[in-house]
Coordinates of C-alpha atoms in Angstrom, one line a residue:
X1308 CA -25.6 30.5 -13.2
X1309 CA -26.2 26.6 -12.1
X1310 CA -26.6 26.5 -8.3
X1311 CA -24.1 24.2 -6.7
X1312 CA -25.0 20.4 -6.5
X1313 CA -26.7 20.4 -9.7
X1314 CA -25.9 20.6 -13.8
X1315 CA -29.3 22.2 -14.8
X1316 CA -30.1 19.6 -17.3
X1317 CA -31.5 16.5 -17.8
X1318 CA -30.8 13.8 -20.7
X1319 CA -33.6 13.0 -22.6
X1320 CA -33.1 9.3 -24.1
X1321 CA -35.1 7.5 -27.0
X1322 CA -34.5 4.0 -27.4
X1323 CA -36.6 3.5 -30.4
X1324 CA -35.1 0.9 -33.0
X1325 CA -31.8 -0.3 -32.4
X1326 CA -30.2 3.1 -31.5
X1327 CA -30.4 5.4 -28.9
X1328 CA -30.5 9.3 -29.1
X1329 CA -30.0 11.7 -26.4
X1330 CA -30.9 15.5 -26.0
X1331 CA -30.4 17.7 -23.5
X1332 CA -33.3 19.0 -21.5
X1333 CA -32.7 22.6 -19.7
X1334 CA -34.0 22.6 -16.2
X1335 CA -34.2 26.5 -14.9
X1336 CA -32.7 27.4 -11.5
X1337 CA -36.5 28.3 -10.6
X1338 CA -37.8 24.7 -11.3
X1339 CA -34.5 23.3 -9.2
X1340 CA -35.4 25.4 -6.3
X1341 CA -39.1 24.8 -6.8
X1342 CA -38.7 20.9 -6.8
X1343 CA -35.4 20.5 -5.2
X1344 CA -34.5 17.3 -6.9
X1345 CA -35.5 13.2 -6.6
X1346 CA -39.0 12.7 -6.7
X1347 CA -39.8 16.3 -6.5
X1348 CA -37.9 17.0 -9.8
X1349 CA -39.4 13.6 -11.2
X1350 CA -43.0 14.7 -10.5
X1351 CA -42.3 18.1 -12.6
X1352 CA -40.8 16.1 -15.3
X1353 CA -43.6 13.7 -15.7
X1354 CA -46.0 16.8 -16.0
X1355 CA -43.9 18.0 -18.5
X1356 CA -42.8 15.0 -20.5
X1357 CA -45.8 12.4 -20.2
X1358 CA -48.8 12.7 -22.7
X1359 CA -51.8 12.8 -20.6
X1360 CA -53.8 9.4 -20.4
X1361 CA -50.6 7.4 -21.7
X1362 CA -50.6 3.6 -21.2
X1363 CA -47.9 3.1 -18.5
X1364 CA -46.2 0.3 -20.5
X1365 CA -46.5 2.4 -24.2
X1366 CA -43.1 3.2 -25.7
X1367 CA -44.2 7.1 -25.5
X1368 CA -44.5 6.9 -21.4
X1369 CA -41.5 8.3 -19.6
X1370 CA -39.2 6.6 -17.3
X1371 CA -37.1 9.2 -15.2
X1372 CA -34.2 8.4 -13.0
X1373 CA -33.5 11.5 -11.3
X1374 CA -30.7 12.4 -8.7
X1375 CA -30.3 15.4 -6.3
X1376 CA -27.6 18.0 -5.1
X1377 CA -26.9 16.2 -2.4
X1378 CA -25.9 13.1 -4.5
X1379 CA -21.9 12.6 -4.3
X1380 CA -21.5 14.9 -1.5
X1381 CA -20.2 13.2 1.8
X1382 CA -23.4 13.7 3.5
X1383 CA -24.4 10.2 4.9
X1384 CA -27.2 8.7 3.3
X1385 CA -27.1 10.8 0.2
X1386 CA -26.2 8.2 -2.4
X1387 CA -29.9 7.7 -3.5
X1388 CA -31.8 8.4 -6.7
X1389 CA -35.4 8.4 -7.5
X1390 CA -37.2 6.6 -10.2
X1391 CA -40.3 8.3 -11.2
X1392 CA -42.9 7.0 -14.0
X1393 CA -46.7 6.4 -14.4
X1394 CA -47.3 3.3 -12.9
X1395 CA -48.9 0.1 -14.8
X1396 CA -50.1 -1.3 -11.3
X1397 CA -52.2 1.9 -10.3
X1398 CA -52.1 4.2 -13.6
X1399 CA -50.9 6.9 -11.4
X1400 CA -47.9 8.7 -10.6
X1401 CA -45.5 6.3 -8.9
X1402 CA -41.9 6.8 -7.7
X1403 CA -39.2 4.6 -5.9
X1404 CA -36.2 5.7 -4.2
X1405 CA -33.3 3.3 -4.0
X1406 CA -29.5 3.6 -2.4
X1407 CA -25.9 2.5 -4.4
X1408 CA -23.3 3.5 -6.1
X1409 CA -25.7 3.9 -9.2
X1410 CA -27.0 7.1 -8.0
X1411 CA -23.5 8.6 -8.0
X1412 CA -22.3 7.4 -11.1
X1413 CA -25.7 8.2 -12.7
X1414 CA -25.5 12.0 -11.5
X1415 CA -21.8 12.4 -12.7
X1416 CA -23.0 11.6 -16.2
X1417 CA -23.3 15.3 -15.9
X1418 CA -27.2 15.2 -15.6
X1419 CA -29.7 15.9 -12.7
X1420 CA -32.0 13.3 -14.4
X1421 CA -31.9 10.5 -17.3
X1422 CA -35.4 10.2 -18.8
X1423 CA -36.3 6.9 -21.0
X1424 CA -38.8 7.2 -23.9
X1425 CA -39.3 4.2 -26.7
X1426 CA -39.0 1.2 -27.1
X1427 CA -35.8 -1.0 -28.4
X1428 CA -36.6 -3.7 -31.5
X1429 CA -34.7 -6.4 -29.2
X1430 CA -33.7 -7.1 -25.8
X1431 CA -30.8 -4.4 -25.0
X1432 CA -28.6 -2.7 -22.5
X1433 CA -28.6 1.2 -22.4
X1434 CA -25.4 3.0 -21.9
X1435 CA -24.8 6.4 -20.6
X1436 CA -21.6 8.3 -19.9
X1437 CA -19.9 11.6 -21.4
X1438 CA -20.3 10.3 -24.6
X1439 CA -23.9 10.2 -24.3
X1440 CA -26.3 7.2 -24.7
X1441 CA -25.9 3.8 -26.8
X1442 CA -28.0 0.9 -27.2
X1443 CA -26.2 -2.8 -27.2
X1444 CA -28.1 -5.8 -28.3
X1445 CA -28.0 -8.1 -25.2
X1446 CA -30.4 -11.2 -26.3
X1447 CA -28.2 -13.6 -23.8
X1448 CA -29.8 -11.9 -20.7
X1449 CA -33.3 -13.0 -20.9
X1450 CA -34.6 -14.5 -18.4
X1451 CA -31.8 -14.0 -15.9
X1452 CA -32.2 -12.5 -12.3
X1453 CA -31.3 -9.0 -12.1
X1454 CA -28.1 -9.7 -9.9
X1455 CA -27.0 -12.2 -12.4
X1456 CA -27.6 -9.6 -15.4
X1457 CA -25.4 -7.1 -13.3
X1458 CA -22.7 -9.5 -13.0
X1459 CA -23.0 -10.5 -17.1
X1460 CA -22.8 -6.8 -18.2
X1461 CA -20.2 -5.8 -15.7
X1462 CA -18.3 -8.9 -17.4
X1463 CA -19.0 -7.3 -21.1
X1464 CA -18.1 -3.8 -20.4
X1465 CA -16.1 -3.5 -17.4
X1466 CA -16.3 -2.5 -13.7
X1467 CA -16.7 1.0 -14.3
X1468 CA -20.1 0.8 -15.1
X1469 CA -22.9 0.7 -12.6
X1470 CA -25.8 -1.1 -13.4
X1471 CA -29.7 -1.1 -12.7
X1472 CA -31.5 -4.1 -14.0
X1473 CA -34.6 -5.9 -14.2
X1474 CA -35.4 -9.7 -13.3
X1475 CA -37.4 -12.0 -15.7
X1476 CA -40.7 -10.3 -14.3
X1477 CA -39.7 -6.9 -15.4
X1478 CA -39.2 -8.6 -19.0
X1479 CA -43.1 -10.3 -18.5
X1480 CA -44.2 -6.9 -17.5
X1481 CA -45.4 -8.4 -14.4
X1482 CA -47.7 -5.2 -12.8
X1483 CA -45.2 -4.9 -10.0
X1484 CA -41.9 -5.5 -11.4
X1485 CA -39.0 -3.9 -9.7
X1486 CA -35.6 -2.3 -10.7
X1487 CA -32.5 -3.8 -9.1
X1488 CA -29.2 -2.6 -8.5
X1489 CA -26.5 -3.9 -6.3
X1490 CA -29.0 -5.8 -4.3
X1491 CA -31.0 -2.9 -3.5
X1492 CA -34.5 -2.2 -5.5
X1493 CA -36.6 0.4 -6.3
X1494 CA -39.5 -1.7 -5.4
X1495 CA -42.8 -0.4 -5.9
X1496 CA -45.4 0.4 -8.6
X1497 CA -44.1 -1.7 -11.4
X1498 CA -41.0 0.6 -12.5
X1499 CA -39.5 -3.1 -13.7
X1500 CA -42.3 -3.5 -15.8
X1501 CA -42.3 0.2 -17.6
X1502 CA -38.5 -0.7 -18.5
X1503 CA -39.3 -3.8 -19.4
X1504 CA -42.0 -2.7 -21.7
X1505 CA -39.2 -0.6 -23.3
X1506 CA -37.3 -3.6 -24.2
X1507 CA -34.4 -2.5 -21.7
X1508 CA -32.6 -5.4 -19.4
X1509 CA -30.3 -3.2 -17.8
X1510 CA -29.3 0.7 -17.4
X1511 CA -25.6 1.3 -17.4
X1512 CA -24.0 4.5 -16.0
X1513 CA -20.6 6.0 -15.7
X1514 CA -19.0 9.0 -14.3
X1515 CA -17.8 11.5 -16.6
X1516 CA -17.6 14.8 -14.9
X1517 CA -17.6 16.1 -11.3
X1518 CA -20.2 18.5 -9.7
X1519 CA -19.3 21.6 -7.2
X1520 CA -20.7 22.6 -4.2
X1521 CA -21.2 26.3 -2.9
X1522 CA -19.6 25.8 0.2
X1523 CA -17.0 22.8 0.1
X1524 CA -15.9 23.5 3.9
X1525 CA -19.3 23.7 5.2
X1526 CA -20.1 20.5 3.4
X1527 CA -17.8 18.6 5.0
X1528 CA -18.3 20.0 8.6
X1529 CA -21.8 19.1 8.1
X1530 CA -21.3 15.7 6.9
X1531 CA -18.8 15.2 10.0
X1532 CA -21.6 16.5 12.3
X1533 CA -24.4 14.4 10.7
X1534 CA -22.2 11.3 10.8
X1535 CA -21.7 11.6 14.2
X1536 CA -25.7 12.1 14.9
X1537 CA -26.3 9.2 12.5
X1538 CA -24.4 6.7 15.2
X1539 CA -27.0 7.8 17.9
X1540 CA -30.0 6.5 19.6
X1541 CA -32.6 7.8 16.9
X1542 CA -30.9 5.1 14.8
X1543 CA -29.8 2.4 17.5
X1544 CA -32.6 -0.1 16.4
X1545 CA -31.8 -0.3 12.5
X1546 CA -28.2 -0.8 13.5
X1547 CA -28.7 -3.5 16.0
X1548 CA -31.4 -5.2 14.4
X1549 CA -32.6 -3.8 11.4
X1550 CA -36.3 -2.7 10.5
X1551 CA -37.5 -6.3 11.3
X1552 CA -37.3 -5.2 15.0
X1553 CA -41.0 -4.0 14.2
X1554 CA -42.2 -7.3 14.2
X1555 CA -42.6 -7.9 17.9
X1556 CA -43.6 -4.6 18.4
X1557 CA -46.3 -4.2 16.0
X1558 CA -47.8 -7.7 16.9
X1559 CA -47.8 -6.5 20.8
X1560 CA -50.0 -3.6 20.0
X1561 CA -52.2 -5.3 17.6
X1562 CA -51.2 -3.6 14.1
X1563 CA -49.3 -6.5 12.3
X1564 CA -51.7 -7.6 9.2
X1565 CA -52.4 -11.2 9.4
X1566 CA -54.1 -13.4 6.9
X1567 CA -55.0 -10.7 4.5
X1568 CA -56.0 -8.2 7.2
X1569 CA -58.4 -10.5 8.8
X1570 CA -56.3 -10.2 12.4
X1571 CA -53.5 -8.0 13.3
X1572 CA -51.9 -10.3 15.7
X1573 CA -50.0 -13.5 14.0
X1574 CA -49.2 -16.3 16.8
X1575 CA -46.3 -17.2 14.9
X1576 CA -44.5 -13.8 15.1
X1577 CA -42.0 -14.8 17.6
X1578 CA -40.6 -17.5 15.0
X1579 CA -40.0 -14.5 12.7
X1580 CA -38.9 -12.1 15.0
X1581 CA -35.6 -10.1 14.8
X1582 CA -34.5 -11.1 18.2
X1583 CA -35.1 -14.3 17.6
X1584 CA -33.1 -14.5 14.2
X1585 CA -30.5 -12.3 14.7
X1586 CA -29.5 -15.0 17.9
X1587 CA -29.9 -18.0 15.9
X1588 CA -29.1 -17.0 12.3
X1589 CA -27.7 -13.3 12.0
X1590 CA -24.2 -13.5 10.1
X1591 CA -23.8 -9.8 8.9
X1592 CA -24.7 -6.4 8.9
X1593 CA -24.2 -4.1 5.7
X1594 CA -24.5 -0.3 4.8
X1595 CA -25.9 1.2 1.6
X1596 CA -23.3 3.2 -0.4
X1597 CA -22.2 6.4 1.4
X1598 CA -24.4 5.7 4.6
X1599 CA -22.8 5.5 8.0
X1600 CA -26.2 3.8 9.9
X1601 CA -25.9 0.3 8.7
X1602 CA -29.7 -1.1 8.8
X1603 CA -29.1 -4.0 6.4
X1604 CA -29.1 -7.4 8.3
X1605 CA -28.2 -10.6 6.5
X1606 CA -29.3 -13.9 7.7
X1607 CA -28.3 -17.4 6.9
X1608 CA -30.7 -19.8 4.4
X1609 CA -31.6 -23.2 5.0
X1610 CA -29.6 -25.1 2.7
X1611 CA -27.0 -22.2 2.4
X1612 CA -26.9 -19.1 1.0
X1613 CA -27.7 -15.8 2.7
X1614 CA -30.6 -13.4 2.6
X1615 CA -31.4 -9.7 3.5
X1616 CA -34.6 -9.4 5.5
X1617 CA -36.4 -6.5 6.4
X1618 CA -40.0 -5.8 8.2
X1619 CA -41.9 -5.4 5.2
X1620 CA -40.9 -8.6 3.1
X1621 CA -41.6 -10.7 6.3
X1622 CA -44.6 -9.1 7.1
X1623 CA -45.9 -9.8 3.3
X1624 CA -44.7 -13.3 3.0
X1625 CA -45.3 -14.3 6.6
X1626 CA -47.8 -12.9 8.8
X1627 CA -50.1 -11.5 5.8
X1628 CA -50.2 -14.9 3.9
X1629 CA -50.2 -17.0 7.8
X1630 CA -47.0 -18.6 7.2
X1631 CA -44.6 -18.8 10.4
X1632 CA -41.8 -20.6 9.3
X1633 CA -38.6 -18.3 8.7
X1634 CA -37.3 -20.9 5.9
X1635 CA -40.0 -20.3 4.0
X1636 CA -40.1 -17.0 4.3
X1637 CA -36.6 -16.7 3.6
X1638 CA -37.0 -18.6 0.4
X1639 CA -40.1 -16.8 -0.6
X1640 CA -38.1 -13.1 -0.4
X1641 CA -35.3 -15.0 -2.5
X1642 CA -37.8 -15.9 -5.0
X1643 CA -38.6 -12.2 -5.4
X1644 CA -35.4 -10.7 -5.3
X1645 CA -34.8 -13.5 -8.5
X1646 CA -37.9 -12.7 -10.2
X1647 CA -37.5 -9.2 -9.6
X1648 CA -41.1 -8.5 -7.9
X1649 CA -42.1 -6.1 -5.0
X1650 CA -42.5 -8.3 -1.8
X1651 CA -45.5 -6.1 -0.6
X1652 CA -47.4 -6.5 -3.9
X1653 CA -46.4 -10.0 -4.2
X1654 CA -47.7 -10.9 -0.6
X1655 CA -50.6 -8.8 -0.4
X1656 CA -51.9 -10.2 -4.1
X1657 CA -51.4 -13.9 -3.2
X1658 CA -53.1 -13.2 0.3
X1659 CA -55.9 -11.8 -1.6
X1660 CA -56.2 -15.0 -3.9
X1661 CA -55.8 -17.3 -0.4
X1662 CA -58.8 -15.7 0.7
X1663 CA -60.8 -16.1 -2.6
X1664 CA -59.9 -20.2 -2.4
X1665 CA -61.0 -20.2 1.1
X1666 CA -64.4 -18.3 -0.2
X1667 CA -64.8 -20.7 -3.0
X1668 CA -64.0 -17.9 -5.3
X1669 CA -61.1 -19.3 -7.1
X1670 CA -60.5 -22.8 -7.8
X1671 CA -56.9 -23.5 -6.7
X1672 CA -57.3 -26.0 -3.5
X1673 CA -53.6 -26.0 -3.0
X1674 CA -53.6 -22.2 -2.2
X1675 CA -53.8 -22.1 1.6
X1676 CA -52.7 -19.7 4.2
X1677 CA -49.9 -21.1 6.2
X1678 CA -48.6 -23.3 3.3
X1679 CA -44.8 -21.8 2.5
X1680 CA -44.7 -24.3 -0.6
X1681 CA -48.0 -23.0 -1.9
X1682 CA -46.4 -19.4 -1.3
X1683 CA -43.3 -20.4 -3.7
X1684 CA -45.5 -22.0 -6.0
X1685 CA -47.6 -18.7 -6.4
X1686 CA -44.7 -16.6 -6.7
X1687 CA -43.1 -18.8 -9.3
X1688 CA -46.7 -18.6 -11.3
X1689 CA -46.7 -14.9 -11.1
X1690 CA -43.2 -14.8 -12.5
X1691 CA -43.4 -16.6 -15.3
X1692 CA -46.8 -15.2 -15.9
X1693 CA -48.5 -18.5 -16.2
X1694 CA -51.6 -19.1 -18.0
X1695 CA -54.5 -18.9 -15.5
X1696 CA -53.4 -17.9 -11.9
X1697 CA -49.9 -16.6 -12.9
X1698 CA -51.3 -14.3 -15.4
X1699 CA -54.1 -13.3 -13.3
X1700 CA -51.8 -12.4 -9.9
X1701 CA -49.6 -10.7 -12.0
X1702 CA -52.0 -8.1 -12.4
X1703 CA -52.0 -7.0 -9.0
X1704 CA -55.3 -7.5 -6.2
X1705 CA -57.2 -4.9 -7.6
X1706 CA -57.3 -5.8 -11.4
X1707 CA -57.4 -9.6 -10.2
X1708 CA -60.5 -8.8 -8.1
X1709 CA -62.1 -7.3 -11.2
X1710 CA -61.7 -10.8 -13.0
X1711 CA -62.9 -12.6 -10.4
X1712 CA -65.2 -10.2 -9.2
X1713 CA -68.0 -11.4 -6.6
X1714 CA -67.3 -8.8 -4.3
X1715 CA -63.8 -9.9 -3.9
X1716 CA -62.5 -6.2 -4.3
X1717 CA -64.0 -5.9 -0.7
X1718 CA -61.1 -7.7 0.6
X1719 CA -58.4 -6.9 -1.7
X1720 CA -55.7 -5.2 0.2
X1721 CA -54.9 -2.0 -1.8
X1722 CA -55.6 1.9 -2.1
X1723 CA -55.5 2.9 -5.6
X1724 CA -54.1 -0.4 -6.9
X1725 CA -51.0 -0.7 -4.5
X1726 CA -50.8 -3.1 -2.1
X1727 CA -51.1 -2.1 1.7
X1728 CA -47.7 -2.2 3.7
X1729 CA -47.3 -3.6 7.0
X1730 CA -49.6 -1.2 9.1
X1731 CA -53.0 -1.8 10.2
X1732 CA -55.3 1.1 9.6
X1733 CA -58.0 0.1 11.6
X1734 CA -55.4 0.5 14.8
X1735 CA -53.4 3.0 13.3
X1736 CA -55.8 5.9 12.2
X1737 CA -53.3 8.5 11.2
X1738 CA -51.9 6.1 9.1
X1739 CA -55.1 4.9 7.6
X1740 CA -55.5 8.5 6.5
X1741 CA -52.2 9.0 5.1
X1742 CA -52.8 5.8 3.1
X1743 CA -55.9 6.7 1.8
X1744 CA -54.9 10.0 0.5
X1745 CA -51.3 9.4 -0.4
X1746 CA -50.5 10.0 -4.4
X1747 CA -48.5 6.5 -4.8
X1748 CA -51.5 4.9 -3.4
X1749 CA -51.2 2.7 0.2
X1750 CA -47.8 3.7 1.1
X1751 CA -45.8 3.7 4.3
X1752 CA -42.7 5.9 2.8
X1753 CA -44.6 8.7 1.5
X1754 CA -46.7 9.1 4.5
X1755 CA -45.2 7.7 7.7
X1756 CA -48.5 8.9 10.1
X1757 CA -47.7 5.6 11.9
X1758 CA -45.0 7.6 13.9
X1759 CA -47.7 10.1 15.4
X1760 CA -50.2 6.8 16.0
X1761 CA -47.7 5.3 17.7
X1762 CA -46.0 8.2 19.9
X1763 CA -48.3 8.4 22.6
X1764 CA -49.5 11.8 22.0
X1765 CA -52.9 10.7 20.3
X1766 CA -55.2 7.9 20.6
X1767 CA -54.5 5.8 17.5
X1768 CA -58.2 4.4 17.6
X1769 CA -60.0 7.6 17.2
X1770 CA -59.1 9.5 14.2
X1771 CA -59.8 13.0 14.0
X1772 CA -58.4 16.7 13.4
X1773 CA -55.1 16.1 15.2
X1774 CA -54.6 13.0 13.1
X1775 CA -55.1 14.9 9.9
X1776 CA -52.4 17.2 11.1
X1777 CA -50.3 14.6 12.1
X1778 CA -50.4 12.7 8.6
X1779 CA -49.8 16.1 6.9
X1780 CA -47.0 16.7 8.6
X1781 CA -45.4 13.4 8.0
X1782 CA -46.2 13.6 4.4
X1783 CA -44.7 17.4 4.2
X1784 CA -41.6 15.9 5.7
X1785 CA -41.3 12.9 3.4
X1786 CA -41.8 15.1 0.3
X1787 CA -38.8 17.3 1.2
X1788 CA -36.4 14.1 2.3
X1789 CA -37.4 12.2 -0.9
X1790 CA -36.4 15.2 -3.1
X1791 CA -33.2 16.3 -1.3
X1792 CA -32.8 12.9 -1.2
X1793 CA -31.9 11.5 2.5
X1794 CA -32.8 8.4 4.0
X1795 CA -35.7 8.5 6.2
X1796 CA -34.1 6.6 9.0
X1797 CA -32.0 9.7 9.6
X1798 CA -35.2 12.0 10.4
X1799 CA -35.1 11.2 14.1
X1800 CA -31.8 12.7 14.2
X1801 CA -33.1 16.6 13.5
X1802 CA -34.4 18.4 16.0
X1803 CA -36.0 21.1 13.9
X1804 CA -36.1 19.4 10.4
X1805 CA -36.8 21.8 7.8
X1806 CA -34.4 24.5 9.4
X1807 CA -31.4 21.9 9.3
X1808 CA -32.3 20.7 6.2
X1809 CA -32.6 24.3 4.6
X1810 CA -28.9 24.5 6.1
X1811 CA -27.6 21.4 4.5
X1812 CA -29.1 22.6 0.8
X1813 CA -27.9 25.8 1.2
X1814 CA -24.2 24.7 1.6
X1815 CA -24.6 22.4 -1.3
X1816 CA -26.3 25.1 -3.9
X1817 CA -25.5 28.3 -2.2
X1818 CA -29.4 29.2 -2.3
X1819 CA -30.2 31.4 0.9
X1820 CA -33.0 28.8 1.8
X1821 CA -34.9 28.8 5.1
X1822 CA -37.6 26.6 6.8
X1823 CA -40.4 28.5 5.7
X1824 CA -39.4 27.8 1.8
X1825 CA -38.9 24.1 2.2
X1826 CA -42.3 24.0 4.0
X1827 CA -43.7 25.8 0.6
X1828 CA -41.7 23.1 -1.5
X1829 CA -42.9 20.2 0.2
X1830 CA -46.3 21.7 -0.3
X1831 CA -45.9 22.0 -3.9
X1832 CA -44.5 18.8 -4.4
X1833 CA -47.5 17.2 -2.9
X1834 CA -49.8 19.2 -4.7
X1835 CA -48.2 18.6 -7.8
X1836 CA -48.4 14.5 -7.2
X1837 CA -52.1 15.1 -6.8
X1838 CA -52.6 17.3 -9.9
X1839 CA -50.7 14.5 -12.0
X1840 CA -53.1 12.1 -10.8
X1841 CA -56.0 14.2 -11.4
X1842 CA -55.1 14.7 -14.9
X1843 CA -55.2 11.1 -15.5
X1844 CA -58.5 10.2 -13.9
X1845 CA -58.2 9.8 -10.3
X1846 CA -61.1 11.3 -8.2
X1847 CA -62.1 11.7 -4.5
X1848 CA -63.6 8.4 -4.6
X1849 CA -60.0 7.0 -4.9
X1850 CA -59.1 8.4 -1.4
X1851 CA -60.6 5.8 0.6
X1852 CA -59.6 2.3 2.3
X1853 CA -60.5 -1.4 1.2
X1854 CA -64.6 -2.1 2.2
X1855 CA -63.0 -4.6 5.1
X1856 CA -61.4 -1.9 6.9
X1857 CA -64.2 0.2 7.1
X1858 CA -67.1 -2.3 7.9
X1859 CA -65.3 -4.8 10.1
X1860 CA -64.0 -4.0 13.4
X1861 CA -61.0 -5.4 15.0
X1862 CA -61.0 -6.9 18.9
X1863 CA -57.6 -6.1 20.3
X1864 CA -55.7 -8.1 23.1
X1865 CA -56.3 -4.7 25.3
X1866 CA -59.9 -5.5 25.0
X1867 CA -60.6 -2.5 23.1
X1868 CA -62.3 -2.6 19.7
X1869 CA -60.6 -0.8 16.8
X1870 CA -63.6 0.7 14.7
X1871 CA -62.8 2.8 11.3
X1872 CA -65.8 3.6 9.5
X1873 CA -66.5 5.2 6.2
X1874 CA -68.0 8.3 7.8
X1875 CA -64.8 9.1 9.9
X1876 CA -62.4 8.1 7.2
X1877 CA -64.3 10.6 4.9
X1878 CA -64.5 13.4 7.8
X1879 CA -60.8 13.1 8.0
X1880 CA -60.4 12.9 4.2
X1881 CA -62.2 16.3 4.0
X1882 CA -60.6 17.9 6.9
X1883 CA -57.2 17.1 4.6
X1884 CA -58.7 18.5 1.5
X1885 CA -59.1 21.7 3.4
X1886 CA -55.9 22.2 5.2
X1887 CA -54.3 21.1 1.3
X1888 CA -56.0 24.0 0.0
X1889 CA -58.2 21.9 -2.2
X1890 CA -61.9 21.7 -3.2
X1891 CA -64.3 19.6 -1.7
X1892 CA -63.5 16.8 -4.5
X1893 CA -60.1 16.8 -3.6
X1894 CA -59.0 18.9 -7.0
X1895 CA -56.2 21.2 -7.3
X1896 CA -57.7 24.4 -8.7
X1897 CA -56.6 25.0 -12.4
X1898 CA -55.0 28.4 -11.8
X1899 CA -53.0 26.5 -9.1
X1900 CA -51.8 23.7 -11.5
X1901 CA -50.7 26.5 -13.9
X1902 CA -48.6 28.0 -10.9
X1903 CA -47.4 24.3 -10.3
X1904 CA -45.8 23.7 -13.5
X1905 CA -43.6 26.7 -14.1
X1906 CA -41.2 27.2 -17.0
X1907 CA -38.4 24.8 -17.7

């Protein structure tokens, strides 16, 4: 019997040629209970369906849209889905989460996941509903921003369809291209390039069925309770100022990466701060689908128009590139949306290139820190994959550094090929470990260990055993939230997270879950991610940070020095391996891999 909230099957779609074919792929209750859905289930599917060593941009490389048991329930923030694939940027597992009506409609096609393989003969859109998948040629969409493509396909096929689309960067297979939907983005790791390599401009889904839950009355009561708690103090800053509220706070404690991580404070931060922009530019607040928090803040742009701004895009296109003019940062963020590229990887790669110019390693004298016009010019070059600089930077900072050479990899702001988010590792040493060991690469959403660093309970400049425990704890919590799926902004409303999450899942699925089973699921998901990466060639040498972080201390405004040498990081990584049950090279034992894979 299929548990509540699930259908017990994925849909495998082959888009080779001019027609799409779909076959069901049965998912046992054991798999669903072991991996929960979302990122967990997507990881299991990649183990099963991705050929070992496959090129991420090859037709046979799978791209999975994965849902969870909570999607479609009235639980706040549950209208989310995961996109999982092998990353063209890192060569390892990548996953991205996004919120929109696409999640609900996609699940209600009657599947717990939709997995796409193959390559269409011409640029096409893929439609999936109760009648199965079909391909429709769409050459007229070539080169359009994702938002315009969404509008065009809705006009053509009707407003009952929900759409996820790529921009021109995805078509040109920029290695950090995004997949967009309803103005939101599955942003990191180049998932848009994977879809573009399949010659699919957009995926359209339409609800065709319903899904039941085990305890409807219990779910409704839990939804009312969770909605009430979502209005409390734990989410206040997101409602009032959005994630951009972090900018001034991080600047004050010397953890705002600036000019390609050469500094941790930015003199222009006040001009970009949420407090300043909210007063002068704020025009609206918005929510994701089925969300009661409302973290999205909309600002006016110079010359007209509106732009959603968050901490990570402001950090990456502002301080990291030395740009302090809000109009220039707004314009750069809008350009990334139009092109369909990840703002963090775009900003990190351009900041690296700016430093290369300073050092005489690249002959592009116009590309300078602090020059907003140069930032926009570089983004256009990337989106167009123009010969020379554009094509180089479209590869991401690690691959670009491999081309430029001359030790430029030492200051490329990346881990495993994924550019660093807006957290200075030297002054946040729990986070430093989380970034180093994370399966996706340098990522703040799969390892939010900065919470521990900023809690005041640890010395954030002196990494040790307590920091290892903190990094593991946040990684485990993220693994469960990303598989259930619930928004991370809710994490502070749960007093006893694993127990409360088990209760929510039990109401939906009917499983008699408890906290211990969810903790075991978290560990399983984290280990399964690592096992996939090891299969694809990752080694312990990848669990590190850029040389700059390990050899150059930071002088902080407090008078202290932030020092994270290689020995300290190696010691923390070794402690992480032990706690995770890995060998000294960070490997999952072969017998454990067999246990992880389970039967379908």
